[in-house]
Amino acid sequence: MFGQMQDVPLLVNRILDHALVNHGEREIVSRLVEGNIHRETYADAHLRARKLSQALQALGMGVGDVVATMAWNTHRHFEAWYGITGVGGIYHTLNPRLFPEQLSYIINHAEDKIILTDLTFVPVLEGIEKDIPNVKAIIIMTDAAHMPETSLKNVLCYEDLIDSNNGDFNWVEVDERAPSGMCYTSGTTGNPKGVCYTHRSNVLHTLTSLSNDVMGLSSMDSVMPVVPMFHANAWGLAFSAPAVGSKIVNPGPNMDGESIYQLLTEEEVTFSAAVPTVWLMLLQHMEANNLKLPKLNNVTIGGSAVPRMMLEKFERDYGVMVKHAWGMTELSPLGSIASFKSGMEHMSFDEQMDIKVKQGRPPYLVEMKITDDEGNELPRDGKAFGHLMVRGPFIVGEYVKGDGGQILDKDGFFDTGDVATLDPLGFMQITDRAKDVIKSGGEWISSIEIENIAVGFDKLQETAVIGVEHPKWDERPLLIVVKNPGVEVTKEEVLAYLDGKIAKWWMPDDVVFVDEIPHTATGKIQKLTLRQQFADYTLPTAEKAAE
Ligand code: ADP
């Protein structure tokens, strides 16, 4: 027997329909690659997305076709997602920071038929054009006046396509379980793997992210998604903002502290989301120029662990509430967020920060557990750490084309590849990536925890900890650091700083100073490269043990 309620499919284009009818006047402000600030409304975006759908349909795009975007956050990129899904197609975001070989691999693997690109990335596409023979056309997201000289064949101008259509178009109806978007992980090990969202998963993720304990956006908010639309589904903001009619402020290509600060203040941004490195640049800019943020209330920070110093500065010096979030491409991407539970508002500032440095609680529709190597569930005592497993309707079930094979355990949980603790109140804390955890004498040492504490030393700019082979303990931690420019600091000082802050047996066996720590295309420390770099490194303790 079935119930008797309306079976209206959960389709992402209906989010923009809702914005048109209820928030048609609300603005989308964008800093463009061409340099100017552009303004339009949700009503304009709706019309232009329909015009793009018409253009795509004329180019032969329809249900199930994959159309890629390689672009900054601008109104055009926003319109593109809806224009593509509007014909029943699948938006596929390309991360321009990937290596050319990875990009052509992804474009071919996803079977992209058309690519929409910003001017910035035309040279990238020129470089790989010969390797992507199945791409039929490239749409450059600019107007006729800015069209570049290019060796690319089959090039079209975005604004010309918009101008040559009238918008008389109804979105193509698909099943809510039909694919809507595609995003590849950055492939730090092996080839990148594709995650294919459905309309339903994107809509459910939108509803979850809008709840008050999560991002909690409202029509009153002016939202700046600094998180790029080309990475991890832009944390869902291209759906959640129009779903409630928040103003959108797109930073385009300029993510330096000064440009971000300018938009935050001029557009009266109340909510923003970005990775820690972006906020670091902003904080440095504000400190150097003695600036404040009168309107900004809320920031969500994730992608890598938020340093405690950053949390403290935002909350104490700038009056901005920080929510630390964890997620990944495979989770659409939101998996947890550190918002308070009742009673925590009365805690001391330090106790509150102890909670906020954790990656937070799973929202409704995300289930979490931690397990040992055999898949047995571990206690939620805040101490035991194990493989972090998740289940839910916006979590990947299988990678595109079955890459990686069966990725769920027998109960349907996905192994995130992260290692974490869960405490009795439900707060999760990442202690490591499974492949980065240091196995010393049969026990696990969290590289991230040592890094986070070490980076609190004011003479250090960046820190990384890796496991190095040891004859007695299998592996021991090696601390690799970049010091702040112009300061002098010794290994002994670094170790003295750590002394008493971590367990004795977690103390790094050595400290190495380097000029630079390598990063992945998404700004994460490249531990694999570091491990290769230090593969033959002999720890001073290893020499002793061998004697
Ligand atoms: P990519 O692998 O392409 O960079 P993801 O954004 O999907 O893309 O990366 C997800 C990974 O980033 C997580 O599995 C986790 O290791 C790390 N991560 C995300 N948020 C946090 C956080 N708040 N703290 C620590 N690590 C995080």
Coordinates of C-alpha atoms and ligand atoms in Angstrom, one line a residue:
M1 CA 0.0 0.0 0.0
F2 CA 1.2 3.5 -0.8
G3 CA 0.3 6.8 1.0
Q4 CA -1.6 9.4 -0.9
M5 CA 0.7 12.5 -1.0
Q6 CA 1.8 14.2 -4.2
D7 CA 4.8 12.6 -5.8
V8 CA 6.6 15.8 -6.9
P9 CA 10.1 14.9 -8.0
L10 CA 13.0 16.5 -6.2
L11 CA 14.7 18.2 -9.1
V12 CA 17.4 20.9 -8.8
N13 CA 15.8 23.2 -11.4
R14 CA 12.8 23.6 -9.2
I15 CA 15.1 25.3 -6.7
L16 CA 15.7 28.1 -9.2
D17 CA 12.0 28.1 -10.1
H18 CA 11.3 28.8 -6.4
A19 CA 13.9 31.6 -6.4
L20 CA 12.3 33.1 -9.4
V21 CA 8.7 33.2 -8.0
N22 CA 9.6 34.1 -4.4
H23 CA 13.0 35.9 -4.6
G24 CA 13.1 37.1 -8.2
E25 CA 14.5 40.5 -7.2
R26 CA 17.3 39.2 -5.1
E27 CA 20.8 39.9 -6.4
I28 CA 23.7 37.8 -7.7
V29 CA 26.8 39.9 -7.7
S30 CA 29.9 38.7 -9.4
R31 CA 33.5 39.8 -9.8
L32 CA 34.3 38.8 -13.4
V33 CA 37.4 37.5 -15.0
E34 CA 37.1 40.6 -17.3
G35 CA 37.6 42.7 -14.2
N36 CA 34.3 44.4 -13.6
I37 CA 31.6 43.7 -11.0
H38 CA 28.4 42.3 -12.6
R39 CA 24.9 42.4 -11.1
E40 CA 21.8 40.5 -12.0
T41 CA 18.8 39.1 -10.1
Y42 CA 17.5 35.6 -9.7
A43 CA 14.9 36.4 -12.3
D44 CA 17.7 37.4 -14.8
A45 CA 19.6 34.2 -13.9
H46 CA 16.5 32.1 -14.5
L47 CA 15.9 33.6 -17.9
R48 CA 19.5 33.3 -18.9
A49 CA 19.7 29.7 -17.7
R50 CA 16.7 28.9 -19.9
K51 CA 18.3 30.6 -22.8
L52 CA 21.4 28.5 -22.2
S53 CA 19.3 25.4 -22.1
Q54 CA 17.9 26.3 -25.5
A55 CA 21.4 26.8 -26.9
L56 CA 22.6 23.5 -25.5
Q57 CA 19.6 21.7 -26.9
A58 CA 20.4 23.2 -30.3
L59 CA 23.9 21.8 -30.0
G60 CA 22.3 18.4 -29.5
M61 CA 22.6 18.1 -25.7
G62 CA 19.8 16.2 -23.9
V63 CA 19.0 13.8 -21.2
G64 CA 22.1 12.1 -19.8
D65 CA 24.6 14.2 -21.7
V66 CA 27.6 15.4 -19.7
V67 CA 28.5 19.1 -20.1
A68 CA 31.6 20.3 -18.3
T69 CA 32.5 23.6 -16.7
M70 CA 35.9 24.9 -16.0
A71 CA 35.2 28.3 -14.3
W72 CA 35.5 30.5 -11.3
N73 CA 32.4 31.4 -9.2
T74 CA 30.4 33.9 -11.3
H75 CA 26.8 34.4 -12.4
R76 CA 27.6 32.6 -15.7
H77 CA 28.9 29.5 -13.9
F78 CA 25.8 29.5 -11.7
E79 CA 23.5 29.8 -14.8
A80 CA 25.5 27.1 -16.5
W81 CA 24.7 24.5 -13.8
Y82 CA 21.0 25.2 -14.1
G83 CA 21.1 25.5 -17.9
I84 CA 22.8 22.1 -18.2
T85 CA 20.5 20.3 -15.8
G86 CA 17.6 22.1 -17.5
V87 CA 18.0 19.9 -20.6
G88 CA 18.3 16.8 -18.5
G89 CA 22.1 17.0 -18.7
I90 CA 24.8 16.6 -16.1
Y91 CA 27.1 19.4 -15.0
H92 CA 30.6 18.2 -14.6
T93 CA 32.9 20.5 -12.8
L94 CA 36.6 20.5 -13.9
N95 CA 39.2 21.6 -11.4
P96 CA 41.6 23.7 -13.4
R97 CA 44.3 23.2 -10.8
L98 CA 44.7 19.6 -11.8
F99 CA 47.6 18.5 -14.1
P100 CA 46.8 18.6 -17.8
E101 CA 47.0 14.7 -18.0
Q102 CA 44.5 14.4 -15.2
L103 CA 42.2 16.9 -16.8
S104 CA 42.1 15.1 -20.2
Y105 CA 41.7 11.7 -18.4
I106 CA 38.7 13.1 -16.5
I107 CA 37.1 14.7 -19.6
N108 CA 37.4 11.5 -21.5
H109 CA 36.3 9.3 -18.6
A110 CA 33.2 11.4 -17.9
E111 CA 32.5 11.6 -21.7
D112 CA 32.1 15.3 -21.7
K113 CA 30.5 16.5 -24.9
I114 CA 30.8 20.3 -24.4
I115 CA 33.0 22.4 -22.1
L116 CA 32.1 25.8 -20.8
T117 CA 35.2 27.7 -19.8
D118 CA 36.3 31.0 -18.4
L119 CA 38.8 33.1 -20.4
T120 CA 41.5 32.2 -17.8
F121 CA 41.5 28.5 -18.7
V122 CA 41.5 28.8 -22.5
P123 CA 45.3 28.2 -22.6
V124 CA 44.8 25.0 -20.4
L125 CA 42.3 23.7 -23.0
E126 CA 44.5 24.6 -25.9
G127 CA 47.2 22.5 -24.3
I128 CA 45.0 19.4 -24.1
E129 CA 42.7 19.8 -27.1
K130 CA 44.4 17.0 -29.1
D131 CA 43.8 14.6 -26.2
I132 CA 40.1 15.2 -25.9
P133 CA 38.7 14.4 -29.4
N134 CA 35.2 13.7 -28.2
V135 CA 34.5 17.2 -27.0
K136 CA 32.2 18.7 -29.7
A137 CA 32.3 22.4 -28.7
I138 CA 33.9 24.8 -26.3
I139 CA 31.8 27.7 -25.0
I140 CA 33.9 30.6 -23.7
M141 CA 32.1 32.3 -20.9
T142 CA 32.5 35.9 -22.0
D143 CA 31.0 38.4 -24.4
A144 CA 31.9 39.0 -28.1
A145 CA 34.2 42.0 -27.2
H146 CA 36.4 39.8 -25.0
M147 CA 36.6 36.7 -27.2
P148 CA 40.2 35.7 -27.4
E149 CA 42.4 34.6 -30.3
T150 CA 42.6 30.9 -29.8
S151 CA 43.8 27.8 -31.6
L152 CA 40.8 25.9 -30.2
K153 CA 38.4 24.6 -32.8
N154 CA 34.6 24.8 -32.5
V155 CA 34.6 27.7 -30.1
L156 CA 31.4 29.6 -29.2
C157 CA 30.8 32.8 -27.3
Y158 CA 28.6 32.4 -24.2
E159 CA 26.9 35.8 -24.4
D160 CA 26.2 35.4 -28.1
L161 CA 24.4 32.1 -27.3
I162 CA 22.4 33.8 -24.6
D163 CA 21.5 36.7 -26.9
S164 CA 20.4 34.5 -29.8
N165 CA 17.8 32.7 -27.7
N166 CA 14.5 33.9 -26.2
G167 CA 14.2 31.8 -23.1
D168 CA 10.9 30.3 -24.1
F169 CA 11.8 26.9 -22.7
N170 CA 10.5 24.5 -20.1
W171 CA 13.1 22.5 -18.1
V172 CA 13.2 18.9 -19.3
E173 CA 11.6 16.7 -16.6
V174 CA 13.7 13.7 -15.5
D175 CA 13.4 11.2 -12.7
E176 CA 14.6 12.5 -9.4
R177 CA 17.2 9.7 -9.3
A178 CA 18.6 10.8 -12.7
P179 CA 22.1 12.1 -12.6
S180 CA 22.5 15.9 -12.2
G181 CA 26.1 16.6 -11.5
M182 CA 29.5 15.0 -11.5
C183 CA 32.7 15.9 -9.7
Y184 CA 36.0 14.0 -9.5
T185 CA 38.2 13.6 -6.5
S186 CA 41.6 15.0 -7.0
G187 CA 43.3 11.6 -7.1
T188 CA 46.2 12.0 -4.7
T189 CA 46.7 8.3 -5.2
G190 CA 46.0 6.8 -8.7
N191 CA 43.5 8.2 -11.2
P192 CA 40.8 10.6 -10.1
K193 CA 37.5 8.9 -9.4
G194 CA 34.1 10.4 -10.4
V195 CA 31.2 10.9 -8.1
C196 CA 27.8 11.3 -9.8
Y197 CA 25.1 13.2 -7.8
T198 CA 21.4 12.7 -8.5
H199 CA 18.8 15.5 -8.5
R200 CA 17.4 13.9 -5.4
S201 CA 20.7 13.7 -3.6
N202 CA 21.5 17.3 -4.4
V203 CA 18.0 18.4 -3.2
L204 CA 18.3 16.4 0.0
H205 CA 21.7 17.8 0.6
T206 CA 20.3 21.3 0.2
L207 CA 17.6 20.7 2.8
T208 CA 20.1 19.3 5.3
S209 CA 22.6 22.1 4.8
L210 CA 19.9 24.7 5.3
S211 CA 19.0 23.5 8.8
N212 CA 20.0 25.8 11.6
D213 CA 22.6 23.5 13.1
V214 CA 24.3 23.2 9.7
M215 CA 24.7 26.3 7.5
G216 CA 21.3 27.7 8.3
L217 CA 21.1 30.3 5.5
S218 CA 18.0 32.6 5.2
S219 CA 16.6 35.1 2.8
M220 CA 18.2 37.8 5.0
D221 CA 21.7 36.5 4.2
S222 CA 24.2 37.8 1.8
V223 CA 26.3 34.8 1.0
M224 CA 29.8 34.6 -0.5
P225 CA 30.7 31.2 -1.7
V226 CA 34.5 31.4 -1.8
V227 CA 34.6 27.6 -2.1
P228 CA 35.0 27.2 -5.8
M229 CA 32.2 25.6 -7.8
F230 CA 34.9 23.5 -9.4
H231 CA 35.6 21.6 -6.2
A232 CA 33.4 19.4 -4.1
N233 CA 30.0 20.7 -5.4
A234 CA 30.7 24.1 -3.9
W235 CA 29.5 22.8 -0.6
G236 CA 26.0 22.9 -2.1
L237 CA 25.8 26.7 -2.0
A238 CA 24.7 27.1 -5.6
F239 CA 21.5 25.2 -4.5
S240 CA 21.0 26.3 -0.9
A241 CA 21.3 30.1 -1.5
P242 CA 18.6 30.2 -4.2
A243 CA 16.5 27.8 -2.2
V244 CA 16.0 30.4 0.5
G245 CA 16.6 33.5 -1.6
S246 CA 20.0 34.6 -0.1
K247 CA 21.9 37.2 -2.1
I248 CA 24.9 35.6 -3.7
V249 CA 28.3 37.4 -3.9
N250 CA 30.7 35.6 -6.2
P251 CA 34.4 36.4 -5.8
G252 CA 35.3 35.2 -9.3
P253 CA 39.1 34.7 -9.8
N254 CA 40.3 37.0 -7.0
M255 CA 40.7 35.2 -3.7
D256 CA 43.4 37.3 -2.2
G257 CA 42.7 39.0 1.2
E258 CA 42.2 42.4 -0.2
S259 CA 39.7 41.4 -2.9
I260 CA 37.7 39.2 -0.6
Y261 CA 37.7 41.9 2.1
Q262 CA 36.4 44.5 -0.4
L263 CA 33.5 42.3 -1.5
L264 CA 32.7 41.2 2.1
T265 CA 32.3 44.8 3.1
E266 CA 30.8 46.4 0.0
E267 CA 28.2 43.7 -0.5
E268 CA 27.5 43.4 3.2
V269 CA 28.2 39.7 3.3
T270 CA 26.8 38.0 6.3
F271 CA 27.8 34.4 5.6
S272 CA 30.7 32.9 3.8
A273 CA 32.4 29.5 3.3
A274 CA 36.0 28.7 2.4
V275 CA 39.0 26.6 3.2
P276 CA 41.5 27.7 5.9
T277 CA 44.1 29.1 3.5
V278 CA 41.7 31.7 2.1
W279 CA 40.8 32.8 5.6
L280 CA 44.4 33.0 6.5
M281 CA 45.0 35.5 3.7
L282 CA 42.0 37.5 4.8
L283 CA 43.0 37.6 8.5
Q284 CA 46.6 38.7 7.5
H285 CA 45.2 41.5 5.3
M286 CA 42.8 42.7 8.0
E287 CA 45.5 42.6 10.7
A288 CA 48.0 44.5 8.5
N289 CA 45.5 47.2 7.8
N290 CA 43.6 47.3 11.1
L291 CA 40.3 46.4 9.5
K292 CA 37.0 45.0 10.9
L293 CA 34.1 43.1 9.5
P294 CA 30.9 44.8 10.7
K295 CA 28.4 42.6 8.8
L296 CA 29.9 39.1 8.6
N297 CA 28.2 36.9 11.2
N298 CA 29.0 33.4 10.1
V299 CA 31.7 31.5 8.4
T300 CA 31.9 27.8 7.6
I301 CA 35.4 26.5 7.3
G302 CA 36.4 23.1 6.1
G303 CA 38.4 21.1 3.5
S304 CA 41.2 20.8 6.0
A305 CA 41.4 21.2 9.7
V306 CA 40.8 24.7 11.1
P307 CA 43.7 25.8 13.2
R308 CA 42.6 26.8 16.7
M309 CA 44.3 30.2 16.3
M310 CA 42.0 30.9 13.3
L311 CA 38.9 30.0 15.3
E312 CA 40.0 32.2 18.2
K313 CA 40.8 35.2 16.0
F314 CA 37.5 35.1 14.1
E315 CA 35.4 34.7 17.2
R316 CA 37.3 36.9 19.7
D317 CA 38.8 39.6 17.5
Y318 CA 36.2 39.9 14.8
G319 CA 33.0 38.7 16.4
V320 CA 32.4 36.2 13.6
M321 CA 30.9 32.8 14.5
V322 CA 32.9 29.9 13.0
K323 CA 31.5 26.5 12.2
H324 CA 34.1 24.0 11.4
A325 CA 32.9 21.5 8.9
W326 CA 34.2 18.2 7.4
G327 CA 33.2 16.7 4.2
M328 CA 34.3 15.3 0.9
T329 CA 33.3 15.1 -2.8
E330 CA 31.8 11.7 -2.1
L331 CA 29.4 13.3 0.4
S332 CA 28.0 16.0 -1.8
P333 CA 30.1 17.2 0.3
L334 CA 28.8 17.8 3.8
G335 CA 29.5 15.2 6.5
S336 CA 29.7 17.0 9.8
I337 CA 29.7 20.4 11.3
A338 CA 30.7 21.7 14.7
S339 CA 27.6 23.6 16.0
F340 CA 26.9 23.7 19.7
K341 CA 24.5 21.6 21.6
S342 CA 22.4 22.9 24.4
G343 CA 24.5 24.1 27.4
M344 CA 27.7 24.7 25.4
E345 CA 26.8 28.4 25.0
H346 CA 27.5 28.8 28.7
M347 CA 31.0 27.2 28.5
S348 CA 34.2 29.2 28.9
F349 CA 35.7 30.5 25.6
D350 CA 38.5 27.9 25.9
E351 CA 36.1 25.1 26.4
Q352 CA 34.0 26.3 23.4
M353 CA 37.1 26.3 21.2
D354 CA 37.9 22.8 22.3
I355 CA 34.6 21.8 20.8
K356 CA 35.0 23.9 17.6
V357 CA 38.4 22.4 16.7
K358 CA 36.6 19.1 16.3
Q359 CA 35.0 18.5 12.9
G360 CA 31.6 18.3 14.4
R361 CA 28.4 16.3 14.4
P362 CA 26.7 14.6 11.5
P363 CA 23.5 16.3 10.5
Y364 CA 20.3 14.4 9.9
L365 CA 20.7 12.1 6.9
V366 CA 24.3 11.3 7.6
E367 CA 25.0 8.3 9.8
M368 CA 28.6 7.8 11.1
K369 CA 30.6 5.0 12.8
I370 CA 34.2 4.2 13.4
T371 CA 35.7 0.7 12.9
D372 CA 38.9 -1.2 13.4
D373 CA 40.7 -2.9 10.5
E374 CA 38.3 -5.8 10.7
G375 CA 35.2 -3.7 10.4
N376 CA 34.2 -4.0 14.1
E377 CA 32.6 -0.9 15.4
L378 CA 34.7 1.0 18.0
P379 CA 33.3 2.9 21.1
R380 CA 32.1 6.5 20.9
D381 CA 34.3 7.5 23.8
G382 CA 36.3 10.3 22.2
K383 CA 39.5 8.3 22.6
A384 CA 39.4 5.3 20.3
F385 CA 40.2 6.1 16.7
G386 CA 39.3 4.1 13.7
H387 CA 38.1 4.2 10.1
L388 CA 35.4 6.7 9.6
M389 CA 32.4 5.2 7.8
V390 CA 29.3 7.0 6.6
R391 CA 25.9 6.2 5.2
G392 CA 23.1 8.4 3.8
P393 CA 21.1 9.4 0.7
F394 CA 23.6 12.0 -0.5
I395 CA 26.7 9.8 0.0
V396 CA 28.3 8.0 -2.9
G397 CA 27.2 4.4 -3.5
E398 CA 29.6 3.7 -6.4
Y399 CA 32.2 5.7 -8.3
V400 CA 31.5 6.6 -12.0
K401 CA 31.9 3.5 -14.2
G402 CA 32.4 1.3 -11.1
D403 CA 36.0 2.4 -10.6
G404 CA 37.3 1.1 -7.3
G405 CA 34.7 -1.7 -7.3
Q406 CA 32.5 -2.3 -4.3
I407 CA 33.1 0.6 -2.0
L408 CA 30.4 0.0 0.7
D409 CA 30.7 -2.4 3.7
K410 CA 28.0 -5.0 4.2
D411 CA 25.8 -2.5 6.0
G412 CA 26.0 0.1 3.2
F413 CA 28.6 2.4 4.9
F414 CA 31.2 4.1 2.8
D415 CA 34.8 4.1 4.0
T416 CA 35.9 7.8 3.9
G417 CA 39.6 7.0 4.1
D418 CA 39.7 9.2 7.1
V419 CA 40.5 8.1 10.7
A420 CA 38.6 9.7 13.5
T421 CA 37.3 9.6 17.0
L422 CA 33.6 10.0 18.0
D423 CA 32.7 11.4 21.4
P424 CA 29.7 10.5 23.5
L425 CA 28.0 13.8 22.5
G426 CA 28.3 12.8 18.8
F427 CA 31.3 15.1 17.9
M428 CA 33.7 13.6 15.4
Q429 CA 37.3 14.6 15.2
I430 CA 39.6 13.6 12.3
T431 CA 42.9 12.3 13.5
D432 CA 44.3 11.4 10.1
R433 CA 43.9 10.1 6.7
A434 CA 44.1 6.3 6.9
K435 CA 47.2 6.3 4.7
D436 CA 48.9 9.0 6.7
V437 CA 48.5 7.6 10.2
I438 CA 51.8 6.7 11.8
K439 CA 52.0 3.1 13.1
S440 CA 54.4 3.0 15.9
G441 CA 54.9 -0.2 17.9
G442 CA 51.4 -1.4 16.9
E443 CA 49.8 1.9 18.1
W444 CA 48.5 4.7 15.9
I445 CA 49.9 8.3 16.1
S446 CA 47.8 11.1 14.5
S447 CA 50.0 13.1 12.2
I448 CA 47.4 15.9 12.0
E449 CA 47.2 16.4 15.7
I450 CA 51.0 16.9 16.0
E451 CA 50.9 19.3 13.0
N452 CA 48.1 21.3 14.4
I453 CA 49.8 21.8 17.7
A454 CA 53.2 22.5 16.2
V455 CA 51.8 25.2 13.9
G456 CA 50.6 27.0 17.0
F457 CA 54.3 27.9 17.6
D458 CA 54.6 31.4 16.3
K459 CA 57.9 30.9 14.6
L460 CA 56.5 28.3 12.3
Q461 CA 54.5 28.9 9.1
E462 CA 53.5 25.4 8.1
T463 CA 54.1 21.9 9.5
A464 CA 53.7 18.4 8.2
V465 CA 54.3 15.1 10.0
I466 CA 55.0 11.8 8.3
G467 CA 55.9 8.4 9.4
V468 CA 59.5 7.3 8.7
E469 CA 60.8 3.8 8.9
H470 CA 62.3 2.8 12.2
P471 CA 64.1 -0.5 13.0
K472 CA 62.5 -0.9 16.4
W473 CA 59.0 0.8 16.2
D474 CA 58.2 0.2 12.4
E475 CA 57.5 3.9 12.0
R476 CA 58.2 7.1 14.0
P477 CA 57.0 10.6 13.4
L478 CA 59.2 13.1 11.5
L479 CA 58.2 16.8 11.8
I480 CA 58.8 18.8 8.6
V481 CA 58.5 22.6 9.1
V482 CA 58.6 25.8 7.1
K483 CA 59.7 28.6 9.5
N484 CA 58.3 32.2 9.3
P485 CA 60.3 34.5 7.1
G486 CA 63.1 36.3 8.9
V487 CA 63.0 34.4 12.1
E488 CA 65.6 32.1 13.6
V489 CA 64.4 28.8 15.2
T490 CA 66.1 25.6 16.2
K491 CA 65.0 22.0 16.3
E492 CA 65.4 22.1 20.1
E493 CA 63.0 25.1 20.4
V494 CA 60.4 23.3 18.3
L495 CA 60.6 20.1 20.4
A496 CA 60.5 22.2 23.6
Y497 CA 57.3 23.8 22.3
L498 CA 55.7 20.4 21.8
D499 CA 56.9 19.1 25.1
G500 CA 53.9 18.6 27.4
K501 CA 51.4 19.3 24.7
I502 CA 51.4 15.8 23.3
A503 CA 52.0 12.3 24.7
K504 CA 55.7 11.6 25.2
W505 CA 55.6 8.6 22.7
W506 CA 54.0 10.9 20.1
M507 CA 57.0 13.3 20.2
P508 CA 58.7 13.5 16.7
D509 CA 62.0 11.8 16.5
D510 CA 63.4 14.6 14.4
V511 CA 62.6 18.0 13.0
V512 CA 63.6 19.0 9.5
F513 CA 63.4 22.6 8.1
V514 CA 62.4 23.0 4.4
D515 CA 61.6 26.0 2.2
E516 CA 58.3 24.7 1.0
I517 CA 55.8 21.9 1.8
P518 CA 54.2 20.4 -1.4
H519 CA 50.4 20.8 -1.8
T520 CA 47.8 19.0 -3.9
A521 CA 45.6 20.8 -6.4
T522 CA 43.1 21.4 -3.7
G523 CA 45.5 22.9 -1.2
K524 CA 46.1 19.8 0.9
I525 CA 49.6 18.8 2.1
Q526 CA 50.9 16.2 -0.3
K527 CA 52.0 13.5 2.2
L528 CA 52.7 11.0 -0.6
T529 CA 55.4 13.3 -2.1
L530 CA 56.8 14.0 1.3
R531 CA 57.0 10.3 2.1
Q532 CA 58.9 9.8 -1.2
Q533 CA 61.1 12.7 -0.5
F534 CA 62.1 11.4 2.9
A535 CA 62.0 7.7 2.0
D536 CA 65.7 7.2 2.7
Y537 CA 65.8 9.5 5.7
T538 CA 67.5 8.0 8.8
L539 CA 66.1 9.2 12.1
P540 CA 68.7 9.9 14.8
T541 CA 66.8 7.4 17.0
A542 CA 67.0 4.8 14.3
E543 CA 70.8 5.0 14.4
K544 CA 70.8 4.5 18.1
A545 CA 68.3 1.6 17.9
A546 CA 70.5 -0.1 15.3
E547 CA 73.7 0.3 17.4
Ligands
ADP1 P1 40.0 16.3 -2.7 O1 40.4 14.9 -2.2 O2 39.7 16.4 -4.1 O3 40.8 17.4 -2.1 P2 37.8 16.5 -1.0 O4 37.4 17.9 -0.7 O5 36.7 15.5 -1.3 O6 38.6 16.5 -2.2 O7 38.7 16.0 0.2 C1 38.1 15.4 1.3 C2 39.1 15.2 2.4 O8 39.5 16.4 2.9 C3 38.5 14.5 3.6 O9 38.4 13.1 3.4 C4 39.4 14.9 4.7 O10 40.6 14.1 4.7 C5 39.8 16.3 4.3 N1 39.0 17.2 5.1 C6 37.9 17.9 4.7 N2 37.5 18.7 5.7 C7 38.3 18.5 6.7 C8 38.4 19.1 8.0 N3 37.5 20.0 8.5 N4 39.4 18.7 8.8 C9 40.3 17.8 8.4 N5 40.3 17.2 7.2 C10 39.3 17.6 6.3

